[in-house]
């Protein structure tokens, strides 16, 4: 047995790890995700905001860290819009603001069957991914008092109406804005100002003149007359800054300047590998909370009661993969000890 374990091909290990990711995704296994103290701090920072408060979301990341950061973006935006918190977005990284724009309008946001029915009643477009139709995405419609989707893709079912809301189906809308039960208006409820070149210079300018530093929205329109910035002068008029950060410039610069110089509350969402770098700021109280990687995003979804989120969905495959890796590490150490004893 010992000789067999020693000679396991590395490709077998790769296959086991691949299966540990694929099988939970196909079966739909979910692990409960308890919250950590630093995630609770982020939740409290947002929960303590009054309706009508203004939050800056600084998109300081790019496509390379999208897998970890984008679920945070979706969860944060959803919570803000549901609680009538105004959101101003800027990007210190070239792609950041565009990724937030995708979250607003294009990214899939999974919803419950009851929520799907309510949105359909409001006239919003809801999509279904059905196991009965080879996982094709289709739009749900209400016809003659029944919720149906038309399967036009699978051979043999062209144009056939299929009843929606079977237990195996998954439902989603495109964009956070379409998942909210009220109308969310640009320039009033949120503002995406796009990429702002200058890195730290942008932050220092915002300390004294937020509107002047941001100047235009993502499409190049001046923002000075928009309702969302009325009464907004210095950074002290902002109730919370949340940096979605995967490097420099990012959360550290916001802590140093916005919190260090003006005492504005700053929280952040960072990649898991960089989380330890921010623990000193968290322990000193300069950071009002931190979401660390996909796990942090899933914890925030748990804290806000959003059990359909992308992060929660992604935690099961990740957890199974970690268990398999741990198993191989344990087996490897057992083999090492047995060989040592034998010699």
Short mmCIF file of N, CA and C in Angstrom, two decimals, residues 13 45 55 88 103 114 126 133-134 156 173 178 185 195 207 312 326 342:
data_model
loop_
_atom_site.label_atom_id
_atom_site.label_comp_id
_atom_site.label_asym_id
_atom_site.label_seq_id
_atom_site.Cartn_x
_atom_site.Cartn_y
_atom_site.Cartn_z
N UNK A 13 -3.68 13.46 -8.86
CA UNK A 13 -3.93 14.51 -7.87
C UNK A 13 -4.65 15.69 -8.52
N UNK A 45 -20.56 49.05 9.77
CA UNK A 45 -20.24 50.34 9.15
C UNK A 45 -21.33 50.76 8.17
N UNK A 55 -21.97 57.15 0.15
CA UNK A 55 -20.80 56.28 0.24
C UNK A 55 -19.98 56.41 -1.04
N UNK A 88 -21.35 56.80 -4.85
CA UNK A 88 -20.50 57.46 -5.84
C UNK A 88 -19.31 56.54 -6.11
N UNK A 103 -21.23 45.35 -13.00
CA UNK A 103 -22.03 44.88 -11.86
C UNK A 103 -23.39 45.57 -11.83
N UNK A 114 -39.37 33.40 -5.43
CA UNK A 114 -40.37 34.41 -5.02
C UNK A 114 -39.98 35.79 -5.51
N UNK A 126 -36.57 38.61 -16.28
CA UNK A 126 -35.97 37.59 -15.42
C UNK A 126 -35.57 36.40 -16.29
N UNK A 133 -33.35 21.94 -19.93
CA UNK A 133 -33.05 22.48 -21.26
C UNK A 133 -31.55 22.65 -21.47
N UNK A 134 -30.81 21.67 -20.95
CA UNK A 134 -29.36 21.66 -21.15
C UNK A 134 -28.70 22.95 -20.66
N UNK A 156 -35.80 19.31 -30.76
CA UNK A 156 -37.04 18.61 -30.47
C UNK A 156 -38.01 19.41 -29.64
N UNK A 173 -31.30 38.00 -12.69
CA UNK A 173 -31.48 39.19 -13.53
C UNK A 173 -30.09 39.67 -13.93
N UNK A 178 -31.40 45.92 -11.59
CA UNK A 178 -32.64 45.21 -11.90
C UNK A 178 -33.07 44.24 -10.81
N UNK A 185 -31.94 55.45 -9.82
CA UNK A 185 -31.69 56.40 -10.90
C UNK A 185 -30.26 56.92 -10.90
N UNK A 195 -12.80 56.15 -14.49
CA UNK A 195 -11.38 56.13 -14.10
C UNK A 195 -10.85 57.54 -13.92
N UNK A 207 -9.95 65.59 -0.81
CA UNK A 207 -10.02 65.99 0.59
C UNK A 207 -10.69 67.35 0.75
N UNK A 312 -21.20 33.14 -1.97
CA UNK A 312 -21.71 31.97 -1.24
C UNK A 312 -21.74 30.75 -2.14
N UNK A 326 -5.78 19.33 1.73
CA UNK A 326 -5.39 18.96 3.10
C UNK A 326 -5.22 17.45 3.22
N UNK A 342 10.63 3.13 8.95
CA UNK A 342 11.09 1.89 8.31
C UNK A 342 12.60 1.88 8.13
#
